[in-house]
Short mmCIF file of C-alpha atoms and ligand atoms in Angstrom, two decimals:
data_model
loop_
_atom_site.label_atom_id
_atom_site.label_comp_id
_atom_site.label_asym_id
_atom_site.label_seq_id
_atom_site.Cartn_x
_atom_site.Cartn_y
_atom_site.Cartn_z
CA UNK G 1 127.23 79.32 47.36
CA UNK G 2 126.38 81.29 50.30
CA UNK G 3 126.83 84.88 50.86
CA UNK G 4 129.47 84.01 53.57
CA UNK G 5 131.58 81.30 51.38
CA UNK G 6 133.84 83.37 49.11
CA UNK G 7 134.92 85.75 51.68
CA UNK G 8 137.06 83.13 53.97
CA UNK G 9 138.16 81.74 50.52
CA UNK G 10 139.55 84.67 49.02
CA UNK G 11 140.95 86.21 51.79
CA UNK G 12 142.85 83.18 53.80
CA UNK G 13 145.36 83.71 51.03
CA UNK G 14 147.86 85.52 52.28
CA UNK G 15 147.56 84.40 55.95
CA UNK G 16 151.27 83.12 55.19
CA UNK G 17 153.58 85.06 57.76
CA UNK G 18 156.53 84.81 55.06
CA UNK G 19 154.31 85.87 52.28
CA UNK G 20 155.96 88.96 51.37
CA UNK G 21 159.06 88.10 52.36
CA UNK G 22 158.98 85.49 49.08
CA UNK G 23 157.36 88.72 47.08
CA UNK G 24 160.61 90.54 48.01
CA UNK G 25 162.74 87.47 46.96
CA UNK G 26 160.94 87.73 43.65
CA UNK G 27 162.01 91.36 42.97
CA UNK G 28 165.19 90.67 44.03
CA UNK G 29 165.51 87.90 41.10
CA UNK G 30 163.89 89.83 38.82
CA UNK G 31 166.21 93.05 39.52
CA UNK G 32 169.39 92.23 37.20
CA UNK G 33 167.81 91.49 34.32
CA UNK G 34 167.46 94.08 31.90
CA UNK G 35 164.01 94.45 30.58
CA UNK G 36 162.39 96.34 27.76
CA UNK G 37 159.11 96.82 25.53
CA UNK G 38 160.38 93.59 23.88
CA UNK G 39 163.18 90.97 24.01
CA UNK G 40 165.18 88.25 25.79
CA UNK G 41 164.92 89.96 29.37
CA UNK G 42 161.70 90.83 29.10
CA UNK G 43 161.33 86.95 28.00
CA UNK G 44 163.13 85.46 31.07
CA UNK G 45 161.13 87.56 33.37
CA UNK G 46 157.75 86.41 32.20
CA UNK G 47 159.73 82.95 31.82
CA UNK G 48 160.56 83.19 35.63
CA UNK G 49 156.92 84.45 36.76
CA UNK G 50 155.78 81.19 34.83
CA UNK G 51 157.27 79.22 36.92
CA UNK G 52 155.12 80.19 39.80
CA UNK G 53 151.92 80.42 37.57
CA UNK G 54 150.67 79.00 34.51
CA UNK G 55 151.30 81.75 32.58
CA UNK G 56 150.72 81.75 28.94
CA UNK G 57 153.31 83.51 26.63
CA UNK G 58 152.22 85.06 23.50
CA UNK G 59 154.36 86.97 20.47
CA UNK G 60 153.41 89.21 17.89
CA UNK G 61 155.76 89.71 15.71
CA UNK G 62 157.46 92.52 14.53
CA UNK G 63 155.53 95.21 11.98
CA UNK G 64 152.01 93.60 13.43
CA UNK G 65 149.45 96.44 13.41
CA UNK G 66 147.27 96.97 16.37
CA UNK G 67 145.68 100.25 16.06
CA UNK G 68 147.18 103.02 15.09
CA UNK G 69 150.62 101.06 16.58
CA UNK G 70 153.13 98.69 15.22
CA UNK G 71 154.80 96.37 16.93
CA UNK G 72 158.22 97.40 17.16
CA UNK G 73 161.37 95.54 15.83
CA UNK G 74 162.79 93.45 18.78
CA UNK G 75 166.06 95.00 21.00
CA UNK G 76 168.55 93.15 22.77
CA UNK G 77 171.64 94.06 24.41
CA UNK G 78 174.76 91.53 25.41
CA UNK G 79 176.98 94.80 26.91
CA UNK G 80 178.04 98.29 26.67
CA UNK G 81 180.37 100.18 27.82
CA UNK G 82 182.18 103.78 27.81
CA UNK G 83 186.77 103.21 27.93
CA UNK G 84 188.67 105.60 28.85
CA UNK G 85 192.08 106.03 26.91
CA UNK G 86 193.95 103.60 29.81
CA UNK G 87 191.07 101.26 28.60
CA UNK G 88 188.90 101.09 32.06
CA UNK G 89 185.29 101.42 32.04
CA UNK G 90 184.34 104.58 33.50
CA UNK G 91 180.43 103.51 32.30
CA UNK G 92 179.74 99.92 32.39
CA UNK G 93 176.17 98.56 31.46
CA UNK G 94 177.74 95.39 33.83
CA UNK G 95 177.32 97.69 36.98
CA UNK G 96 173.96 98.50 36.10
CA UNK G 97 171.37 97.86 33.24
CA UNK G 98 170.19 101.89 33.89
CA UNK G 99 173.48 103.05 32.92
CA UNK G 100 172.28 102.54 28.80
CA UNK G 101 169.29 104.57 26.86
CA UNK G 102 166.90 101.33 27.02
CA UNK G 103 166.64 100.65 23.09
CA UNK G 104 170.00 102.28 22.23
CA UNK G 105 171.06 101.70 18.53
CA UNK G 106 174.32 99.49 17.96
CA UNK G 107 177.23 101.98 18.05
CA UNK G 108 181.20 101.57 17.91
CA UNK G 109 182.90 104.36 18.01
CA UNK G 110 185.62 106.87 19.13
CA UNK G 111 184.91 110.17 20.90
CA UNK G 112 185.96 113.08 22.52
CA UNK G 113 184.54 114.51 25.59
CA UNK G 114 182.65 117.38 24.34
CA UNK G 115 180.86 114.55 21.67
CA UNK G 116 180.32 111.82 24.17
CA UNK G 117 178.61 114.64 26.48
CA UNK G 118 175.80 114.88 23.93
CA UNK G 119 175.14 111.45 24.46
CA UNK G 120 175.14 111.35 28.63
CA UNK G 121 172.40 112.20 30.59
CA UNK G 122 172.44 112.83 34.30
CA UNK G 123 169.30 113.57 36.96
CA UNK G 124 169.72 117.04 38.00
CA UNK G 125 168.32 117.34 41.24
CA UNK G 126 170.46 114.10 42.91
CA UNK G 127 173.68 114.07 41.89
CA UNK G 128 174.61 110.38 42.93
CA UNK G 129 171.58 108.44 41.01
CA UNK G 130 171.69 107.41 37.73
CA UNK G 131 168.22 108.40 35.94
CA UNK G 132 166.09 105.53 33.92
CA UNK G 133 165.91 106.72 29.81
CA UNK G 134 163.98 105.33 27.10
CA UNK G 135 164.13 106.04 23.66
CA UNK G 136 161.77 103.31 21.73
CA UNK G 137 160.28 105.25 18.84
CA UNK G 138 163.24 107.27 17.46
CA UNK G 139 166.98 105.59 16.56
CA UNK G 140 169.33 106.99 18.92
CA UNK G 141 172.00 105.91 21.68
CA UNK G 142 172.85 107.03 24.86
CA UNK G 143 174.09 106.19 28.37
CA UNK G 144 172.88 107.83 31.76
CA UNK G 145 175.15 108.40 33.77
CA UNK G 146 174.93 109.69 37.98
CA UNK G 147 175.98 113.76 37.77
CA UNK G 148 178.97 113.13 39.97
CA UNK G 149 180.27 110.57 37.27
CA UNK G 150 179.61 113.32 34.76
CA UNK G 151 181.79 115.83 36.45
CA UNK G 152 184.54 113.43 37.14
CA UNK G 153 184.99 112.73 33.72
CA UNK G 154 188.27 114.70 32.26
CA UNK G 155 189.04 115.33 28.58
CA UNK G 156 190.39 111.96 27.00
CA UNK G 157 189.62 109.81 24.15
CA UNK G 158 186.97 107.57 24.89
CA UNK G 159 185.90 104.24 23.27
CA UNK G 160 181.58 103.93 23.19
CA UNK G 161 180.59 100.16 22.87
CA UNK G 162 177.03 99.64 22.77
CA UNK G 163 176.48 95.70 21.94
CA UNK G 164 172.62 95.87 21.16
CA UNK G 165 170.88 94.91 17.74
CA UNK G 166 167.37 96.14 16.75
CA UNK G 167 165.78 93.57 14.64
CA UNK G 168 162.66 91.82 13.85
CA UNK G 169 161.38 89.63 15.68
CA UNK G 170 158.61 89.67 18.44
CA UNK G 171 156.58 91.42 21.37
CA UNK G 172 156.41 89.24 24.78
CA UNK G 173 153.35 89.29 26.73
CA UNK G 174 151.87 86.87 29.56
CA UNK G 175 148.68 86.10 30.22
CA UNK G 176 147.05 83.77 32.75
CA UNK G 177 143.17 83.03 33.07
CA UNK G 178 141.68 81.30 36.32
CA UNK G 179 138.17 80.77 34.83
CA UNK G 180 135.34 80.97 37.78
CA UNK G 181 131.96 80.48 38.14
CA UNK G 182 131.18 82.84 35.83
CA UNK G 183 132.31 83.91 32.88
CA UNK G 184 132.60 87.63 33.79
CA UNK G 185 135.99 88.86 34.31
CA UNK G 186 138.03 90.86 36.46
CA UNK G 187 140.91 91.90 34.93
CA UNK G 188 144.66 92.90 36.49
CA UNK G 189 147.13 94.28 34.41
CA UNK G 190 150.80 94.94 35.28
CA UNK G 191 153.56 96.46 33.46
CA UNK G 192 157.29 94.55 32.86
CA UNK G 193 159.06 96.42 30.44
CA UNK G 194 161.42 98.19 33.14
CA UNK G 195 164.69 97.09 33.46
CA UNK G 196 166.73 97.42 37.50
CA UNK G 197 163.66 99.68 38.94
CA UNK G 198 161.47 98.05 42.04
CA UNK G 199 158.72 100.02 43.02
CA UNK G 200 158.13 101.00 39.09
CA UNK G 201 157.49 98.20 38.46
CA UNK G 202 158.84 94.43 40.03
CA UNK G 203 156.77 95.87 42.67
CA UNK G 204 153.25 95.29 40.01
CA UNK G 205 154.64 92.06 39.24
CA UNK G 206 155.67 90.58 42.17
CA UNK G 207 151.75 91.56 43.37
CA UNK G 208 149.97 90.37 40.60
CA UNK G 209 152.13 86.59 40.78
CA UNK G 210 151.21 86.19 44.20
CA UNK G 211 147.76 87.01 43.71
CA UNK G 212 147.34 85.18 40.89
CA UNK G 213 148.60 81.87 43.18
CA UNK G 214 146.17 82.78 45.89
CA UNK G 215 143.24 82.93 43.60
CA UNK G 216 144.03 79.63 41.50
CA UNK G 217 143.89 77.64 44.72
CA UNK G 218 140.08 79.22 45.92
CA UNK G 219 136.85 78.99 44.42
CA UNK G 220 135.70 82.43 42.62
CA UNK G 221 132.68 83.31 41.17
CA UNK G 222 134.32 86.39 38.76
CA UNK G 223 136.87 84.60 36.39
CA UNK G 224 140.50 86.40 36.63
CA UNK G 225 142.31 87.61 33.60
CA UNK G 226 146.04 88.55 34.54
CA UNK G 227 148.32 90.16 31.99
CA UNK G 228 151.94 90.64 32.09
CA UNK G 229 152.98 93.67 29.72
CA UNK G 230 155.12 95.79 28.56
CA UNK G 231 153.27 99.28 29.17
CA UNK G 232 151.61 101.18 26.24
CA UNK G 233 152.36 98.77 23.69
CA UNK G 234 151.63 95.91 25.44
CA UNK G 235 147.87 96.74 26.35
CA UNK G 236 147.34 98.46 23.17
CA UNK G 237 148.69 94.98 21.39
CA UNK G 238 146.35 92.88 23.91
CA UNK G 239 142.93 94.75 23.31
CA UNK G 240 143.71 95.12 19.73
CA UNK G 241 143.84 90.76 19.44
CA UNK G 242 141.13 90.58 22.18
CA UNK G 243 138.34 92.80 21.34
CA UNK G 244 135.94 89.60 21.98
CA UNK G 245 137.31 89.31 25.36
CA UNK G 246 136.37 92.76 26.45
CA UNK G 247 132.66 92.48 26.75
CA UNK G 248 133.35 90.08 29.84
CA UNK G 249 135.26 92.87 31.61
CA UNK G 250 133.40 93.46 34.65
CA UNK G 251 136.38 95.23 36.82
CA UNK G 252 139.50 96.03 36.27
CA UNK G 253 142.81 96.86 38.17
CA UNK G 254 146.12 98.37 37.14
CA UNK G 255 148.93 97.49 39.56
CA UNK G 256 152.03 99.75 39.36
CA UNK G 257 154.61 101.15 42.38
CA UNK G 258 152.97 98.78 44.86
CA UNK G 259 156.05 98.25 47.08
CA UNK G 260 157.34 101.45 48.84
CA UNK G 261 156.13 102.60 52.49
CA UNK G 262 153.70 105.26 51.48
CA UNK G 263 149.93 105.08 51.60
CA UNK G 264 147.41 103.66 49.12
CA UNK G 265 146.62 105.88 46.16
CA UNK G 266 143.98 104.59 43.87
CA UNK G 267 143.01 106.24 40.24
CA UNK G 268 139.56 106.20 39.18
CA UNK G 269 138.34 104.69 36.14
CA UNK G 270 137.46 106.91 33.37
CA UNK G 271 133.32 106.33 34.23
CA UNK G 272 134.46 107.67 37.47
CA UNK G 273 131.48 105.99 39.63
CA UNK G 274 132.10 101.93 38.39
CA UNK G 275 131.76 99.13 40.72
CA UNK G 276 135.65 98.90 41.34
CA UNK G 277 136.05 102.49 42.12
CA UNK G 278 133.42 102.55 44.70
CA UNK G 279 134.65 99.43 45.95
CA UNK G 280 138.07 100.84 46.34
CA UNK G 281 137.46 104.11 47.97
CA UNK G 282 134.81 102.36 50.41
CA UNK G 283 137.63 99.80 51.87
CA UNK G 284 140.36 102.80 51.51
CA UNK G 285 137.66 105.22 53.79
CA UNK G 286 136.93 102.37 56.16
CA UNK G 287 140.66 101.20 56.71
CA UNK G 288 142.02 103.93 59.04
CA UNK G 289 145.13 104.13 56.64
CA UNK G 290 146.32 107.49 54.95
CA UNK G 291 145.48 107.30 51.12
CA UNK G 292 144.42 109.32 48.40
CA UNK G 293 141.60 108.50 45.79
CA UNK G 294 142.19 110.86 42.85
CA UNK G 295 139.69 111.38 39.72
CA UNK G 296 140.32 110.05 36.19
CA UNK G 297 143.18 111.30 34.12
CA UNK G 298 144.41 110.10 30.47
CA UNK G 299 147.98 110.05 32.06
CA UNK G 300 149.75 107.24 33.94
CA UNK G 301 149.86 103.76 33.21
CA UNK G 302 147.96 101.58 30.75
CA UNK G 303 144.51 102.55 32.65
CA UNK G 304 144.78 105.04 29.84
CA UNK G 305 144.48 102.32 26.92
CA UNK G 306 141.60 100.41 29.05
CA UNK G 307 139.57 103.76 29.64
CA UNK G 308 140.19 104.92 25.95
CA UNK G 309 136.65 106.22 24.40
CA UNK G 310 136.54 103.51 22.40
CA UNK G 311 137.04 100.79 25.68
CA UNK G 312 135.88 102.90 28.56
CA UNK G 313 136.33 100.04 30.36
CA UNK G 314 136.04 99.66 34.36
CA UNK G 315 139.76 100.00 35.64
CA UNK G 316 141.06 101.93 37.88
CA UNK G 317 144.61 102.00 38.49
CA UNK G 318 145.93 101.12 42.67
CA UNK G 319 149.80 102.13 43.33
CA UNK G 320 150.88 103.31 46.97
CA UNK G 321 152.63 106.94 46.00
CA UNK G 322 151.92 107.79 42.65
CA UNK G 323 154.77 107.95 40.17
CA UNK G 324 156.02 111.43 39.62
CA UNK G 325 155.64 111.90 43.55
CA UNK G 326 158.55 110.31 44.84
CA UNK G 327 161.87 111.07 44.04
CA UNK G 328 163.60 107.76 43.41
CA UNK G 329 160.66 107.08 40.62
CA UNK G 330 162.31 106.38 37.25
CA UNK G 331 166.32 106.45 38.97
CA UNK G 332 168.57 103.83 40.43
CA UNK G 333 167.12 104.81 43.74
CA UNK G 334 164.15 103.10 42.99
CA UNK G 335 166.14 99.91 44.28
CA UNK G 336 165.51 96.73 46.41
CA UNK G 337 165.62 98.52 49.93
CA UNK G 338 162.73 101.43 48.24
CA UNK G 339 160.49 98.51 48.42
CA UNK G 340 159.60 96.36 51.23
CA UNK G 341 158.42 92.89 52.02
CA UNK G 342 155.61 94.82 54.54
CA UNK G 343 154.22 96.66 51.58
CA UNK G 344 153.96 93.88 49.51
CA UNK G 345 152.18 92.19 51.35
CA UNK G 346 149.84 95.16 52.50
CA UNK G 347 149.31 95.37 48.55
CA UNK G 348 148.41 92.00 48.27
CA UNK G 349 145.63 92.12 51.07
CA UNK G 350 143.95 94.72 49.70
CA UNK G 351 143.84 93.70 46.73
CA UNK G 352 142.50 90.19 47.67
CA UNK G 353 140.42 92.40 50.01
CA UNK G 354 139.39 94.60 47.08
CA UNK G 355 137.95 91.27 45.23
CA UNK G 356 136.39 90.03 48.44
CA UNK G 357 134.11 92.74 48.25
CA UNK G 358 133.25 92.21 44.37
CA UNK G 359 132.56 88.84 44.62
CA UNK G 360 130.32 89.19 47.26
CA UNK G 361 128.22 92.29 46.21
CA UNK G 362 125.14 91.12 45.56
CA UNK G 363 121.56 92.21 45.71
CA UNK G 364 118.89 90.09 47.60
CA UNK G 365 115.24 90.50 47.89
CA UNK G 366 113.70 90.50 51.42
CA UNK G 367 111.26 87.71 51.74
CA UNK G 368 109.38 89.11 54.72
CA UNK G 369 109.02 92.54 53.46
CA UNK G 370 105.62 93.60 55.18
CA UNK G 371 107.24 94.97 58.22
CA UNK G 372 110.20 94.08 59.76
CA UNK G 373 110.61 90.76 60.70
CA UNK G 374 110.77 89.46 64.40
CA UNK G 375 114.33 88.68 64.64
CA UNK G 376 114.65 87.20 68.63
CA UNK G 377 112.71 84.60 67.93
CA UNK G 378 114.96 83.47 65.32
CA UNK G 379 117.84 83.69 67.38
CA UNK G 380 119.37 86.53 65.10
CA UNK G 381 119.76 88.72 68.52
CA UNK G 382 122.68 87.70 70.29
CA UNK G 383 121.29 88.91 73.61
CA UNK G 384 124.63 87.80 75.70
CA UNK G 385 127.42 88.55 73.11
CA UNK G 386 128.83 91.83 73.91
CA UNK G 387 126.73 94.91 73.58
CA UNK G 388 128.13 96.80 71.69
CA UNK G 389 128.61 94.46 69.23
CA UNK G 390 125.00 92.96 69.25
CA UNK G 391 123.56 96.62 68.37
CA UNK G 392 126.03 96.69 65.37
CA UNK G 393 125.24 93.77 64.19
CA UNK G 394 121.45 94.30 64.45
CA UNK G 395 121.47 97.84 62.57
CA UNK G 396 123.17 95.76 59.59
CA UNK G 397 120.95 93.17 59.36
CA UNK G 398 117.91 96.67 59.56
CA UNK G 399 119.74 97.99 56.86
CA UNK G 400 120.36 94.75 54.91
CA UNK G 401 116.01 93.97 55.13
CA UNK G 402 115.47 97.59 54.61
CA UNK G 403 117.10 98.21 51.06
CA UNK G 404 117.15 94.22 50.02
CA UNK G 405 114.25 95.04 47.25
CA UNK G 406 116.56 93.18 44.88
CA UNK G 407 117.50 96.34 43.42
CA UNK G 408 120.36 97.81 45.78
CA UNK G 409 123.62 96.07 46.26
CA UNK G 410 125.73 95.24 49.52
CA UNK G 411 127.92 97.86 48.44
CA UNK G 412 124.97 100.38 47.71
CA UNK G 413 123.65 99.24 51.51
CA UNK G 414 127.03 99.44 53.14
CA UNK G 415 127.59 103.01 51.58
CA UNK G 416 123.70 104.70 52.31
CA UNK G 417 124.20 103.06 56.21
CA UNK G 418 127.92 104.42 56.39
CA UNK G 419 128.60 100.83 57.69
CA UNK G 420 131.19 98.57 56.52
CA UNK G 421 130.69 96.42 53.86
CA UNK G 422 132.28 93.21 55.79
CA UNK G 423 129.11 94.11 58.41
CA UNK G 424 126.70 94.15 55.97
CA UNK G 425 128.18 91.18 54.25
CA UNK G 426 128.10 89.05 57.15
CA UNK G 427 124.85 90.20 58.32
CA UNK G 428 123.25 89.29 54.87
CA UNK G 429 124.68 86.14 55.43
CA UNK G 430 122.95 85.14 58.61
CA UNK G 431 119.45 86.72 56.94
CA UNK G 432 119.94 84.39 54.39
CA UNK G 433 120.61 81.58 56.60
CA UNK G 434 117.66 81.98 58.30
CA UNK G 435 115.53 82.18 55.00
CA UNK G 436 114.60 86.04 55.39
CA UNK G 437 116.37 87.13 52.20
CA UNK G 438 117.30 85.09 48.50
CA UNK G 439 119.80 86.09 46.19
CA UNK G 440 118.20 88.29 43.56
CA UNK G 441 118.79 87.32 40.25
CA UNK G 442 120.56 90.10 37.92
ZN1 LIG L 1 157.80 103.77 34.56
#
């Protein structure tokens, strides 16, 4: 393969004008269905993602121990509700999945105000959303509820349904390989544990299914591992069966809130200097967009189980604005309109963009390294292409024979020369096509 062949391949992908349009009709599926760390919706949705890729479902069951974790007992929910004494629903899991503590015990029972109020959570800073509440590792109910609902609700006698059952049974996870050239991987992990929330995280998912179609149709030299998760658990469960697998972990990403409007925001990996992280912040500097590029932190998503001590593993973590920094993160504002069919899209380019540059960072060796080699009379000057071009394209290809002692990378060239790495890429490309430089062998 030459230097030149798996850029065009990887990146032709998403030349589709309706591409994210489809990624939006994905989330919008998705959206209903009321997802947790484990059970039936968090079945259909990797159910419904399998039916764009061949994605292989696993369970563990219930009690399994990975690490210092145990798989949980399974939860499921048919309905829930909160009746007044007239018998309406003045909380109705039906309107929305957010409007019940995600792994709420079974309860039946009659209440008074003041006792149901212990049991009701509202967001305090937005008074018409309905915040997102989890409570997987302790037995309790509840229902959330938006703090104008809260207020509206008068003194009464009021019937609390909650139609869930917490039993054993399993943990869902995908997981699709598209085996390449070689048998080094490059991991992407995504998150799908959330129940009616876009950005966080139908957003991850919707990326990682489209990317996973655009890769299984190209040739690839890195071979891509995809997992579908629910977060924490999920990875922790994963590495804890696949210890063997993570030797062949070359790169790694972490997609999560990949659909709003903002800017690209990218999370180190714990080494802090790995392939993917340089690779990230060098096509984040070069792209003219606002973004951010923020240092390792053990908080966030499940980068934090992939750069545990005992993994350290090379993953960084890419969302657009960081969860915690916009408001709608974790509420029923984070709905279909927060995310957008543009973004989606923008997501998937880079990251297709992102690999591009992986799978062609290599090292070469220059094979006329005593002096610089005369390059008009190989016809490597373009004398009567446009100028400024030509001089461009000639200080890559000085670079490229300069530091091509089979010990510095494309990447390591493109970053020393302050040049992109698509310049040096191609200009490597036409060096090797005219037999100045050979791939160097690792
Ligand atoms: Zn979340």
């Amino acid at each position: 393969m030459t230097a030149g062949t798996t850029i065009t391949a990887v990146r032709i992908a998403s030349d589709s004008p309706e591409i994210g349009q489809r990624m939006h009709s994905l989330v919008s599926e998705l959206y209903p269905i009321c997802r947790s760390i484990t059970g039936n919706g968090l079945r259909e949705t990797l159910r419904r993602v399998g039916q764009r890729i061949p994605l292989q479902i696993h369970e563990v069951a219930t009690g399994t121990l990975v690490y210092d974790w145990t798989v949980p007992r399974e939860w499921n929910i048919q309905d829930a509700w909160v009746k007044n004494s007239r018998g309406e629903r003045v909380i109705d899991f039906q309107k929305s999945n957010l409007h019940v503590v995600n792994y709420s015990v079974p309860v039946r029972k009659t209440l008074s105000l003041r006792e149901l109020k212990q049991h009701l959570y509202t967001h305090s800073g937005q008074p018409d959303w309905t915040p997102y509440r989890t409570s997987y590792y302790r037995e309790t109910w509840g229902f959330c509820i938006s703090q104008r609902q809260l207020d509206a609700l008068p003194e009464d006698e009021y019937e609390v349904v909650i139609d869930s059952s917490l039993e054993d049974g399993h943990l869902s996870y995908g997981e699709l390989l598209l085996p390449g050239e070689s048998p080094e991987e490059i991991l992407i992990s995504t998150h799908c544990c959330h129940p009616s929330l876009c950005n966080d995280n139908l957003s991850g998912i919707a990326v990682a299914c489209f990317l996973a179609q655009a890769l299984a149709s190209k040739p690839h030299r890195y071979s891509y591992r995809f997992l579908f998760i629910p977060g924490t658990i999920g990875s922790i469960t994963w590495l804890s069966r696949n210890e063997h697998v993570v030797p062949r972990i070359k790169h790694g990403l972490v997609l999560a809130c990949v659909g709003d409007r903002g800017g690209f925001s990218y999370k180190k990996s714990r080494r802090g200097n790995a392939e993917i992280d340089r690779a990230v912040q060098h096509l984040l500097m070069h792209s003219g967009e606002t973004h951010s590029v923020r240092d390792f932190s053990p908080y966030g998503f499940d980068e934090r189980q992939y750069c545990s001590p005992g993994f350290n593993l090379p993953v960084g973590c890419l969302n657009r604005t960081s969860h915690g920094e916009f408001s709608e993160y974790h509420t029923s504002a984070d709905d279909l309109d927060f995310v957008s069919a543009e973004a989606l899209e923008g997501t998937l380019q880079n990251c297709l963009e992102i690999f591009d540059l992986l799978e062609n960072n290599r090292r070469y060796c220059n094979l006329n390294p005593k002096c610089e080699p005369q390059l008009g009379k190989r016809g490597l000057y373009r004398e009567f292409g446009g100028q400024v071009d030509a001089q461009a394209r000639e200080l890559a290809m000085l670079w490229v024979l300069n530091l091509s002692d089979g010990q510095n990378s494309l990447l390591d060239i493109a970053e020393r020369s302050g040049l992109r790495f698509d310049a040096i890429q191609k200009a490597a490309a036409s060096l090797k096509d005219h037999g100045l430089l050979r791939l160097a062998e690792n």
